[in-house]
Coordinates of C-alpha atoms and ligand atoms in Angstrom, one line a residue:
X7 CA -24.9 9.5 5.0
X8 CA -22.5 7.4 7.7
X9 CA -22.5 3.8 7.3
X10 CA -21.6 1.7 10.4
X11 CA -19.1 -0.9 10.3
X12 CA -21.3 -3.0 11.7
X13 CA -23.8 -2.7 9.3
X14 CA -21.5 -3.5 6.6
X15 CA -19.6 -6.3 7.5
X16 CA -21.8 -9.1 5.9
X17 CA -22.0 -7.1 3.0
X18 CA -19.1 -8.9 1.4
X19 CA -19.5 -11.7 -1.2
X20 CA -17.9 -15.0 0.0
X21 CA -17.7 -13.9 3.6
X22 CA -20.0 -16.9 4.2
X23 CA -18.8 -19.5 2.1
X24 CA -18.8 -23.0 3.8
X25 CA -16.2 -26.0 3.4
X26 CA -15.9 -29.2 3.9
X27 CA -13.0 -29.7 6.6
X28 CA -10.9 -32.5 7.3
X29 CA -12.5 -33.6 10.8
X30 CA -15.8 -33.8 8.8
X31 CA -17.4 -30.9 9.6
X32 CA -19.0 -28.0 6.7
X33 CA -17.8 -24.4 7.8
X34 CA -17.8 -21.3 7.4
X35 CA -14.5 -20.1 6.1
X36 CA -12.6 -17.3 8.6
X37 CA -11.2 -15.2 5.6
X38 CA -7.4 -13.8 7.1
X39 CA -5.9 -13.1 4.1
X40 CA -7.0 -9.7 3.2
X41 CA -3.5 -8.5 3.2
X42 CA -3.1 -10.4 -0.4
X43 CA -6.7 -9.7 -1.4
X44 CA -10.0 -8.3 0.1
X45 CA -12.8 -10.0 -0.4
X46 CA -15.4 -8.4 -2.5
X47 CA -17.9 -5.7 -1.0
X48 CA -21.3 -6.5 -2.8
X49 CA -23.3 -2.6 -2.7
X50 CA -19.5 -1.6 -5.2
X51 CA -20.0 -5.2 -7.6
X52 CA -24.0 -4.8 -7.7
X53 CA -23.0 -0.9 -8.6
X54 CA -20.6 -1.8 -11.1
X55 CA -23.1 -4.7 -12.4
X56 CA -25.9 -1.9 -12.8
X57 CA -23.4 0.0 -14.8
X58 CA -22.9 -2.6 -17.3
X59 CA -26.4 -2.2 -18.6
X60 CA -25.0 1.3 -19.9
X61 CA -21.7 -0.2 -21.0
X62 CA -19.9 1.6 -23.5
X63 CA -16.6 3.0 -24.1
X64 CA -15.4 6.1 -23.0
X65 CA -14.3 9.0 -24.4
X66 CA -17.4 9.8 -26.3
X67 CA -20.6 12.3 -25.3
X68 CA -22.4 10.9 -28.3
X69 CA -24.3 8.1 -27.3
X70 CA -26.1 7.7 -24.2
X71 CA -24.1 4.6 -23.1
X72 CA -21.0 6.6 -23.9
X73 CA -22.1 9.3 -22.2
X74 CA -22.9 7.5 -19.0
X75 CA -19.7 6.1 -19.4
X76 CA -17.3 8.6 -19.5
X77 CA -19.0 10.3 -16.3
X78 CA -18.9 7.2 -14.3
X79 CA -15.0 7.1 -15.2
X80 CA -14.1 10.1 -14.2
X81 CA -16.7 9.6 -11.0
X82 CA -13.9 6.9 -10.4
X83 CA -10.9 9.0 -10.9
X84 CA -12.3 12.3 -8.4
X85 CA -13.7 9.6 -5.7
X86 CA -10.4 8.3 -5.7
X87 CA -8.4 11.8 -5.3
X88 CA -11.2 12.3 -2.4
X89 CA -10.2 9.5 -0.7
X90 CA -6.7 10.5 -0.4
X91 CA -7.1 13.6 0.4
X92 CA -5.5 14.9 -3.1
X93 CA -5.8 18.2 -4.1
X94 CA -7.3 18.1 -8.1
X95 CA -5.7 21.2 -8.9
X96 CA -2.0 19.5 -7.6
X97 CA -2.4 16.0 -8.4
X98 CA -3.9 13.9 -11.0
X99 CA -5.1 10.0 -10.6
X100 CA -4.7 7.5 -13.8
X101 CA -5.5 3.8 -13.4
X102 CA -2.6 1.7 -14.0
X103 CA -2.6 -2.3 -15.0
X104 CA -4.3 -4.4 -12.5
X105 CA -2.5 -3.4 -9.2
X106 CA 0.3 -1.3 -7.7
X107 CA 3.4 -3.0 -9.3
X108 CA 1.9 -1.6 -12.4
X109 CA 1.9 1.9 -10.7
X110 CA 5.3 1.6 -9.6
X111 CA 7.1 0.3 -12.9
X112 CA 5.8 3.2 -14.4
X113 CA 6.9 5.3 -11.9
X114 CA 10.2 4.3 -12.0
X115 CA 10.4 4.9 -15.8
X116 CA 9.0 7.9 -15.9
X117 CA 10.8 9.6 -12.9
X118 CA 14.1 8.9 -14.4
X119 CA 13.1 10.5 -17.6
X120 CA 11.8 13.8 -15.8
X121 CA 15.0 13.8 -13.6
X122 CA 17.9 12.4 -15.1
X123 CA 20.4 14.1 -13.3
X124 CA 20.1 12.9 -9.7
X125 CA 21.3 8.9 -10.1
X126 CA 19.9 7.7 -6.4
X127 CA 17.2 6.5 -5.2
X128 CA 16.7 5.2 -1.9
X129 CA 14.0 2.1 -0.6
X130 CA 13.1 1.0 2.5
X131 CA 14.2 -2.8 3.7
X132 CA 11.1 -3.3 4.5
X133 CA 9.0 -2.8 1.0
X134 CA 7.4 -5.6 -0.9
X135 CA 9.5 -6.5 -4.1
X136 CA 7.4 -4.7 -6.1
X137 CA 8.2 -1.5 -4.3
X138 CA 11.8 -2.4 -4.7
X139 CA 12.3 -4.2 -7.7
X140 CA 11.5 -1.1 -10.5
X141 CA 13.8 1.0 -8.4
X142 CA 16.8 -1.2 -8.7
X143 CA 16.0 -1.6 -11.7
X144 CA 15.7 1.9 -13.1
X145 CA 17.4 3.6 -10.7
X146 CA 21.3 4.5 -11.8
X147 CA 22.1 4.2 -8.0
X148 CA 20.4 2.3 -5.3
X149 CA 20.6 1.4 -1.7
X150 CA 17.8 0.6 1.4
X151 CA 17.0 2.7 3.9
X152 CA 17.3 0.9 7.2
X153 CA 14.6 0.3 9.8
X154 CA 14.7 1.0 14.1
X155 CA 15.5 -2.1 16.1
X156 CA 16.8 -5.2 15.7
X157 CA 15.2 -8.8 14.1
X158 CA 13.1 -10.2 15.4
X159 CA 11.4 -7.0 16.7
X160 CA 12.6 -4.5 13.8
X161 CA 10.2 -1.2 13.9
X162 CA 9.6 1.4 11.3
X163 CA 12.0 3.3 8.9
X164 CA 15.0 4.1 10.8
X165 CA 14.2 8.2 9.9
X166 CA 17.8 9.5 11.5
X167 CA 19.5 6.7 9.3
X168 CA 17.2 8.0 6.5
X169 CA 18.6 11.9 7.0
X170 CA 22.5 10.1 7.0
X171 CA 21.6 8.9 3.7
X172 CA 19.9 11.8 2.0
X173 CA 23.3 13.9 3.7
X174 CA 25.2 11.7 1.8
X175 CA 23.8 11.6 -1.3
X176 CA 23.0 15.3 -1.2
X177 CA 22.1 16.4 -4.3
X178 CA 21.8 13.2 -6.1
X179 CA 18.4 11.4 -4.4
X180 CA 16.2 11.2 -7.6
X181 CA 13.2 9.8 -4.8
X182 CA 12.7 7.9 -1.5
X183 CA 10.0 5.0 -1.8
X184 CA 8.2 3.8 1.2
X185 CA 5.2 1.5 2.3
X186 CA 2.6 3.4 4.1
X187 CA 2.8 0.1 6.1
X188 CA 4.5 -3.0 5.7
X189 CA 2.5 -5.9 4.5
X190 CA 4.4 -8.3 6.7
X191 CA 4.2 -6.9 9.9
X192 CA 1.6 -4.1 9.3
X193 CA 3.7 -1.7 10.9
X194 CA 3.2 1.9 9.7
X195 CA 5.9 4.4 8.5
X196 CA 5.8 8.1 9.6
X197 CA 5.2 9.6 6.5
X198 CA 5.0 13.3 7.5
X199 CA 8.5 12.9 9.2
X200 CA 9.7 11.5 6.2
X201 CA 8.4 13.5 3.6
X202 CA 9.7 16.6 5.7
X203 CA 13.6 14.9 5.4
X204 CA 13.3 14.1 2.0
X205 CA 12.1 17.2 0.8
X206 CA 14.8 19.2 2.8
X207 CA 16.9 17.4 0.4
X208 CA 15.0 17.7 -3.0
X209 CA 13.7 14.9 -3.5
X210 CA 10.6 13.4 -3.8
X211 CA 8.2 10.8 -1.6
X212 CA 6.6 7.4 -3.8
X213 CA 4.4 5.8 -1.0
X214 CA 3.4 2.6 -1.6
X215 CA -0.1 2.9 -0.2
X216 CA -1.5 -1.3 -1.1
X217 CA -1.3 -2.1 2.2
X218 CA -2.6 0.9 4.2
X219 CA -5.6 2.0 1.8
X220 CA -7.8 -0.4 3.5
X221 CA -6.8 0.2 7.3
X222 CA -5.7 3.9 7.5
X223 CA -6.3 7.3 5.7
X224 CA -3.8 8.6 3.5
X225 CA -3.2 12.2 3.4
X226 CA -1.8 13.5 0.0
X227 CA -1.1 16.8 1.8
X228 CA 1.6 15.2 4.6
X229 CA 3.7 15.5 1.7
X230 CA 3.4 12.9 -0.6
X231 CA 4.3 13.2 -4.2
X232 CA 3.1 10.0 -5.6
X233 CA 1.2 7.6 -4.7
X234 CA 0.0 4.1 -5.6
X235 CA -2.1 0.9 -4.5
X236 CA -4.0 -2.0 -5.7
X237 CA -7.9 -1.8 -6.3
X238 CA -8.1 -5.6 -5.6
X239 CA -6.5 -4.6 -1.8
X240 CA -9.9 -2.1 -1.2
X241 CA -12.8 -4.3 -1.3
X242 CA -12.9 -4.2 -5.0
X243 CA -11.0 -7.2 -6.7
X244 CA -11.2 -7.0 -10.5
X245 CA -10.5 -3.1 -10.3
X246 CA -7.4 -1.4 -11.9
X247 CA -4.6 0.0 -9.8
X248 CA -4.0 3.3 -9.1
X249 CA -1.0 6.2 -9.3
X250 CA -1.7 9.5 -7.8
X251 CA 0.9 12.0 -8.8
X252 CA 1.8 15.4 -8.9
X253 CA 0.6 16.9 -12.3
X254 CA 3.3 19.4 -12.6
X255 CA 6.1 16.5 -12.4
X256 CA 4.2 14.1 -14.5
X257 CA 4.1 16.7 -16.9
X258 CA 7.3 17.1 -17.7
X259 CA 8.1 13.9 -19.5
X260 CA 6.3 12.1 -22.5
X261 CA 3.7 9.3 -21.2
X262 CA 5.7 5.9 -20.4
X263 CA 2.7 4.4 -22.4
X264 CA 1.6 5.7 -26.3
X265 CA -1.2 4.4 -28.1
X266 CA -5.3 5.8 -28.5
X267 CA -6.4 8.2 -26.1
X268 CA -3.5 10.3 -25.0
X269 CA -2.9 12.4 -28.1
X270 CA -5.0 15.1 -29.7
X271 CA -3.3 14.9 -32.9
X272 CA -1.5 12.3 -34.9
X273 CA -0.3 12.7 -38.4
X274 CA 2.1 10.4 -40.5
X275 CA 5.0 12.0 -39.2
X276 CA 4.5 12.9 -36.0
X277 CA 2.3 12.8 -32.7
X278 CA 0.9 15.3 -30.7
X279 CA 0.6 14.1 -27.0
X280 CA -2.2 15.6 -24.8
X281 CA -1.8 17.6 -21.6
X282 CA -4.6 16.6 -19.8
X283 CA -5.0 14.2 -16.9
X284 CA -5.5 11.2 -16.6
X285 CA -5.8 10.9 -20.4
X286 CA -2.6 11.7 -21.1
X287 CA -1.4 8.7 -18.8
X288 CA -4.1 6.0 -19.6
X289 CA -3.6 4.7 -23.3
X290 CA -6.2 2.0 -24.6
X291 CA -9.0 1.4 -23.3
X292 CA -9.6 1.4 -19.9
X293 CA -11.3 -0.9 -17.1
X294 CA -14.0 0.8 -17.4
X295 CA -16.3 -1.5 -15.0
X296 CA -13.7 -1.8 -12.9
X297 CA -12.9 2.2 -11.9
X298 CA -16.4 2.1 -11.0
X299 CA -16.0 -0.8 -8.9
X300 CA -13.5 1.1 -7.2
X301 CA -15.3 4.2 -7.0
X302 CA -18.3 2.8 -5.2
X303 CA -16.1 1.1 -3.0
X304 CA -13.9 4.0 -2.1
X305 CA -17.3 6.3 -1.9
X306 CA -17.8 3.4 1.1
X307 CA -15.3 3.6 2.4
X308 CA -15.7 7.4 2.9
X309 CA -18.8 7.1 4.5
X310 CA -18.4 4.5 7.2
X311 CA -15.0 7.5 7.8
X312 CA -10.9 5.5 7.8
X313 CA -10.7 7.1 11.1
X314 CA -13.6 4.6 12.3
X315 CA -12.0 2.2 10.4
X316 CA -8.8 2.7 11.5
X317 CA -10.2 2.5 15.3
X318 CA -12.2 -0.6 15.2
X319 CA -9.1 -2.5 13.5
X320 CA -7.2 -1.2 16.2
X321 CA -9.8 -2.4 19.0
X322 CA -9.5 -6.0 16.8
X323 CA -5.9 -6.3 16.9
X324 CA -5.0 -5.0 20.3
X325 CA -6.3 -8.0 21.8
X326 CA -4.8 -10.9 19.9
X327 CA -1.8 -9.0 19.6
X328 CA -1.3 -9.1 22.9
X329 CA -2.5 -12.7 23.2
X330 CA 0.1 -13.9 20.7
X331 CA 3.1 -12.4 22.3
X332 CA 2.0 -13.5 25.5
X333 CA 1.4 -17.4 24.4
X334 CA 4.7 -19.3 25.1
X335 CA 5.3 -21.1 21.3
X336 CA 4.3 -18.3 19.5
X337 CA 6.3 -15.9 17.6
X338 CA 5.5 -12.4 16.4
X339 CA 7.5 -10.6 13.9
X340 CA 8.1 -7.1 14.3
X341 CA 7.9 -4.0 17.1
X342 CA 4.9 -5.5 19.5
X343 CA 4.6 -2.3 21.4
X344 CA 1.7 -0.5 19.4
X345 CA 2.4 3.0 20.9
X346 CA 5.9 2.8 19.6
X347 CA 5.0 0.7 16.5
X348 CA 1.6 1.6 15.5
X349 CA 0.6 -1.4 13.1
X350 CA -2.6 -2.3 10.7
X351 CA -4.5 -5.3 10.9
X352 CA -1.6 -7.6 9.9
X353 CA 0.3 -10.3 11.8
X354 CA 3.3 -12.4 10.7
X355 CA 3.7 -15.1 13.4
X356 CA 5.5 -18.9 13.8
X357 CA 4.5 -21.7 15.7
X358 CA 7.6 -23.0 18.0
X359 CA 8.8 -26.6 16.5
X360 CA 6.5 -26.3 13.8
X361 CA 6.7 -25.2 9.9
X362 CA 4.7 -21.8 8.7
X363 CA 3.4 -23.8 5.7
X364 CA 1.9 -26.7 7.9
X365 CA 0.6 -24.5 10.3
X366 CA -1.1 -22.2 7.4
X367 CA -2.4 -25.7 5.8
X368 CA -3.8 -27.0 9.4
X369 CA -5.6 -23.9 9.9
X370 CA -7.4 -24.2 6.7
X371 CA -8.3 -27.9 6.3
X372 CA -9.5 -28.3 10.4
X373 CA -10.9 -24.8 11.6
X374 CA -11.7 -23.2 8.0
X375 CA -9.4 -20.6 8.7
X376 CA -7.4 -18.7 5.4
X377 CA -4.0 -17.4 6.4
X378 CA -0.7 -16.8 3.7
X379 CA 2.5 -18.0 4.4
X380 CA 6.5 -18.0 3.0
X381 CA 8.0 -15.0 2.7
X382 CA 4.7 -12.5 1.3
X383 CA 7.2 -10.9 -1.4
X384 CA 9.3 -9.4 0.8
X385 CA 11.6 -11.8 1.4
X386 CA 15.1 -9.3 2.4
X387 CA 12.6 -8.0 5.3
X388 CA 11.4 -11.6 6.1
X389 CA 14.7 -13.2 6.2
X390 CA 16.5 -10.3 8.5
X391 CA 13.8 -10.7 10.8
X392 CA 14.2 -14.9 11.0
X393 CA 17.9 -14.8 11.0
X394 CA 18.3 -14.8 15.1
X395 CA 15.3 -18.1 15.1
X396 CA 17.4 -19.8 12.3
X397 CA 20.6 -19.4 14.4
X398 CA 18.5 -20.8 17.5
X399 CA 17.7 -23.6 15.0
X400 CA 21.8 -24.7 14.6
X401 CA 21.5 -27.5 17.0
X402 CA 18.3 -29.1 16.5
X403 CA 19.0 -29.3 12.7
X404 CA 21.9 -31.5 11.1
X405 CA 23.4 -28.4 8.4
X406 CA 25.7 -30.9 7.3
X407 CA 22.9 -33.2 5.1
X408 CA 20.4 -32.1 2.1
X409 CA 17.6 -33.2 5.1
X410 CA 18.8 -30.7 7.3
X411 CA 19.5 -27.9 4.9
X412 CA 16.1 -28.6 3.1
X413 CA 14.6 -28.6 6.6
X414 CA 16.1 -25.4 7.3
X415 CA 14.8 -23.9 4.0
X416 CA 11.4 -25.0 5.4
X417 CA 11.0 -22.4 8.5
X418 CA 12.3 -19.8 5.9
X419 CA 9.2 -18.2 6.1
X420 CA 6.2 -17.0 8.4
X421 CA 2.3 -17.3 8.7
X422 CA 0.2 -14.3 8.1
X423 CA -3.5 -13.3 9.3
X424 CA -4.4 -9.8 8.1
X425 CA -7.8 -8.5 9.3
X426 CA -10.3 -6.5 6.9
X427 CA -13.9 -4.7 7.6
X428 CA -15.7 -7.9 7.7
X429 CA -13.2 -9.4 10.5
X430 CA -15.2 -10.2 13.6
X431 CA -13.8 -11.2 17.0
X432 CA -15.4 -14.3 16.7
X433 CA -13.0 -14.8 13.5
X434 CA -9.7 -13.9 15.9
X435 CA -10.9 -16.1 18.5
X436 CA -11.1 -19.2 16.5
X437 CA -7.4 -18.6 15.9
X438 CA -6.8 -18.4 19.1
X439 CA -8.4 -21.8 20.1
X440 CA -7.0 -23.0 16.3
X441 CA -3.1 -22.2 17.7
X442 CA -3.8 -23.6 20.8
X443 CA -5.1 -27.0 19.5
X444 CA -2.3 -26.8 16.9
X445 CA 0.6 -26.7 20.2
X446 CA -1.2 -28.9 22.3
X447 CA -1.5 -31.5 20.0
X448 CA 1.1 -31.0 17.3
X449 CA 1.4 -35.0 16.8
X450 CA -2.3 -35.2 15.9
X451 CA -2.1 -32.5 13.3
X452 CA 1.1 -32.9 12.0
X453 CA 0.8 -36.9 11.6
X454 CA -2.0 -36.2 9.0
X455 CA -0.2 -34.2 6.6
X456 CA 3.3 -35.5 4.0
X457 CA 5.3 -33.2 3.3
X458 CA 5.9 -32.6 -0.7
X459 CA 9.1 -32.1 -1.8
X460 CA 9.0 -28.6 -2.8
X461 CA 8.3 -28.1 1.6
X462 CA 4.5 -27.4 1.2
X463 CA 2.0 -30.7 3.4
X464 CA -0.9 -31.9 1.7
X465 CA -3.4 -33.4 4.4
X466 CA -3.4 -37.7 3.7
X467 CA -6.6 -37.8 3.9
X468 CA -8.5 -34.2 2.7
X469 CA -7.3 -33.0 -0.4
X470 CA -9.8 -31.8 -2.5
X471 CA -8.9 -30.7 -5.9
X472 CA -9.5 -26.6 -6.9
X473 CA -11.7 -27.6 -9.7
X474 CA -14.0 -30.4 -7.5
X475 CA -14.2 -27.1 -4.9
X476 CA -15.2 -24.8 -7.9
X477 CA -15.5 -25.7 -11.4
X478 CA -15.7 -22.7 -13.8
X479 CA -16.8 -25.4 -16.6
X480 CA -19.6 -26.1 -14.6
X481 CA -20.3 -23.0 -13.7
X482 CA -20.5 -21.7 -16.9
X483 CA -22.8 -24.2 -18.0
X484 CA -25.2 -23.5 -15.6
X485 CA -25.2 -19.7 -16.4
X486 CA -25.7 -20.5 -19.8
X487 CA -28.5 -23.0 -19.4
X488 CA -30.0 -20.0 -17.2
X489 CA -29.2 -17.8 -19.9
X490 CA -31.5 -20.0 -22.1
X491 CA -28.2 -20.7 -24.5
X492 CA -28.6 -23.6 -26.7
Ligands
PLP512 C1 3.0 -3.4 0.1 C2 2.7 -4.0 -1.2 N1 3.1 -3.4 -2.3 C3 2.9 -3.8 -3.5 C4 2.1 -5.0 -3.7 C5 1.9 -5.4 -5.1 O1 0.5 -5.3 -5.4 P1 -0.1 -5.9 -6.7 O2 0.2 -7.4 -6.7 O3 -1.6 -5.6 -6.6 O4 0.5 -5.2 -7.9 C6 1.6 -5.7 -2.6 C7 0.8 -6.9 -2.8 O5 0.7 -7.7 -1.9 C8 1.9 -5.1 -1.4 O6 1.4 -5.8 -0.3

């Protein structure tokens, strides 16, 4: 059955949750920082939650709970090939650690195993570090693929730069990993042209999917050989992260990872490793509860369709978009033109005169309003694209003292809002009026705050404390008392 967005978007858990902010006032938080981590959707927890009546471990028909168990796993594992349009007979889907930098360590290993021979492997300059950190680490030869444009306004994967290099390097690209999207600048990759190039070469496509699996369909079939995103960045936090992969290459090395559950025989002298997927991949015990989280949320997600999805983000951002590169004081980071530079929900902007981290901090404590800021773990991509503003910034800051050089370290960095389903133009319009506020009064706001030495502001007067906001002591307590624990 189709599920409307609409219908769905209070069906989050915390989408509601009211503070206390600094003018007084008890609101209702704006949550903009899906980018790092959705928010929960309840009919997936209340799923998983149901489940746990049945807990049991998998791997076993024997016992009903067992039984129940290893279905709903394996539920898990085909929902997710569904939802990326992965073809069961070509590609197999194991549940990694907690998130995609799991996924990707792995894959780094285990590709240079299968294919020793070819040394390279290129990255893009836009991926997070944990789409580019593995690499350089396991790759015998390394170097970044460039992107269209110039900073401020850099676009997507430079592609004819990206044919140079695989020309090159012919014959030695062991793989080419790419975001699906940047999760900076939410601007999206062309994955089909890509995977076209690199396979004309012989090599293979890793797409770091985190940041598009909640905006945008992915396609396994436009070419992609693996794949891998976070369960936390799809509506299900506490779920495991996810590699999708071609079985035949997989195959061809020994699991990264040994232990129970991958082997069908073990002796005292030797081990024998079994074939099948995902066992073969997933040693120890799995997150059982969460792979059903993750399930129910993809399953959602299938039903309300990505292409909706994809659409009504698109009718979201349009708008504020072109709001925020019309407002004189505002900055937006990356290719503005969305027919060009087709983007998710995902903007990195600055505030002229004023500091990402006290702009991120006023939009919390006086409108309610969650954003991320510094450099989102991508800091080559968020550096290259501040270098023109920081040479703007020669005059107005002294280089020659530790004030001026700390102050320059200071706008090293940008704020972020990132949309996700539950994101309601009311949400983007209070950031609207928010930035306004903030750059027609920036002495009001920025005469609350003291800046701490290590560049972050702590409002003078509204501080409250993460444990007097939520204490898990306290908590606990009173889920024990209700439990009837003495
Ligand atoms: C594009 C991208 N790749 C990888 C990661 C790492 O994901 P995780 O922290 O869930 O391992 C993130 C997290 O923000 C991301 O945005």
């Amino acid at each position: 059955m189709p599920i409307s967005i609409e219908s769905l978007q209070s069906a989050f858990i915390g989408v509601d949750t009211e503070y206390l902010l600094a003018d007084g006032r008890r609101a209702r938080r704006r949550y903009l920082d899906s980018a790092a981590s959705s928010l929960m959707l309840q009919p997936a927890w209340k799923t998983a939650e149901a489940f746990l009546r049945h807990y049991a471990n998998t791997h076993s028909e024997l016992h009903f709970g067992a039984r129940i168990a290893t279905h709903a796993y394996a539920w898990a594992h085909e929902r997710t090939l569904a939802f990326v349009n992965a073809d069961p007979a070509q590609y197999a889907c194991a549940f990694i650690g907690s998130g995609s930098t799991g996924s990707i360590n792995r894959l780094a290993r285990t590709l240079r195993a299968v294919r020793p021979e070819r040394k390279t492997v290129l990255v893009s300059e836009m991926e997070h570090h944990s789409n580019d950190l593995p690499h350089r680490k396991h790759a015998d030869a390394f170097e970044h693929i460039p992107l269209i444009g110039d900073a401020p306004s850099f676009g997507c994967i430079d592609t004819q730069a990206l044919s140079r290099m695989l020309d090159r390097h012919r014959g030695d690209v062991r793989y080419v990993a790419v975001a699906g999207a940047s999760n900076v600048t939410g601007i999206i990759n062309p994955l089909r042209e890509i995977a076209d190039l690199v396979h004309a070469h012989g090599a293979w496509l890793v797409v770091d999917g985190s940041q598009m699996v909640m905006h945008a369909p992915i396609d396994m079939s436009a070419g992609i050989d693996f794949l891998v995103f976070s369960g936390h960045k799809v509506y299900a936090p506490g779920s495991p992260g996810v590699l999708v992969g071609r079985k035949d290459l997989l195959a061809q090395a020994e699991p990264d990872e040994v232990g129970g559950g991958i082997v069908d025989d073990v002796s005292l002298a030797d081990y024998l490793v079994a074939q099948r997927f995902p066992d073969r991949e997933e040693a120890g015990t799995p997150n059982i509860v969460g792979a059903v989280l993750l399930g129910a949320a993809l399953e959602t997600l299938m039903r309300v369709g990505m292409d909706a999805l994809c659409r009504h983000e698109d009718e979201l951002l349009r708008p504020l978009l072109q709001w925020m590169t019309k407002r004189p004081g505002v900055r937006v980071y990356g290719n503005t033109d969305l027919e060009r530079s087709p983007r998710t929900g995902t903007i990195a902007f600055n505030l002229q005169g004023w500091d990402h981290a006290l702009v991120a901090a006023a939009l919390n404590d006086y409108w309610g309003i969650a954003v991320r800021n510094a450099c989102f773990c991508a800091h080559p991509y968020v550096r290259e694209m501040l270098k023109p503003e920081l040479w703007e910034l020669d005059g107005e800051i002294d280089l020659e003292t530790p004030a001026g050089l700390a102050a320059l370290e200071r706008r090293q960095g940008m704020v972020r809002a990132s949309l996700g389903l539950y994101t309601t133009t009311e949400d983007l319009d209070l950031l609207k009026q928010a930035i306004d506020a903030l750059l027609a009064e920036p002495g009001r706001y920025q005469g609350a705050y003291k800046l701490n030495a290590d560049g972050t502001y702590t409002h003078r007067q509204h501080n409250p404390s993460g444990q007097s906001l939520f204490d898990p002591v306290r908590e606990l307590d009173a889920q024990l008392a209700a439990a009837g624990a003495r």
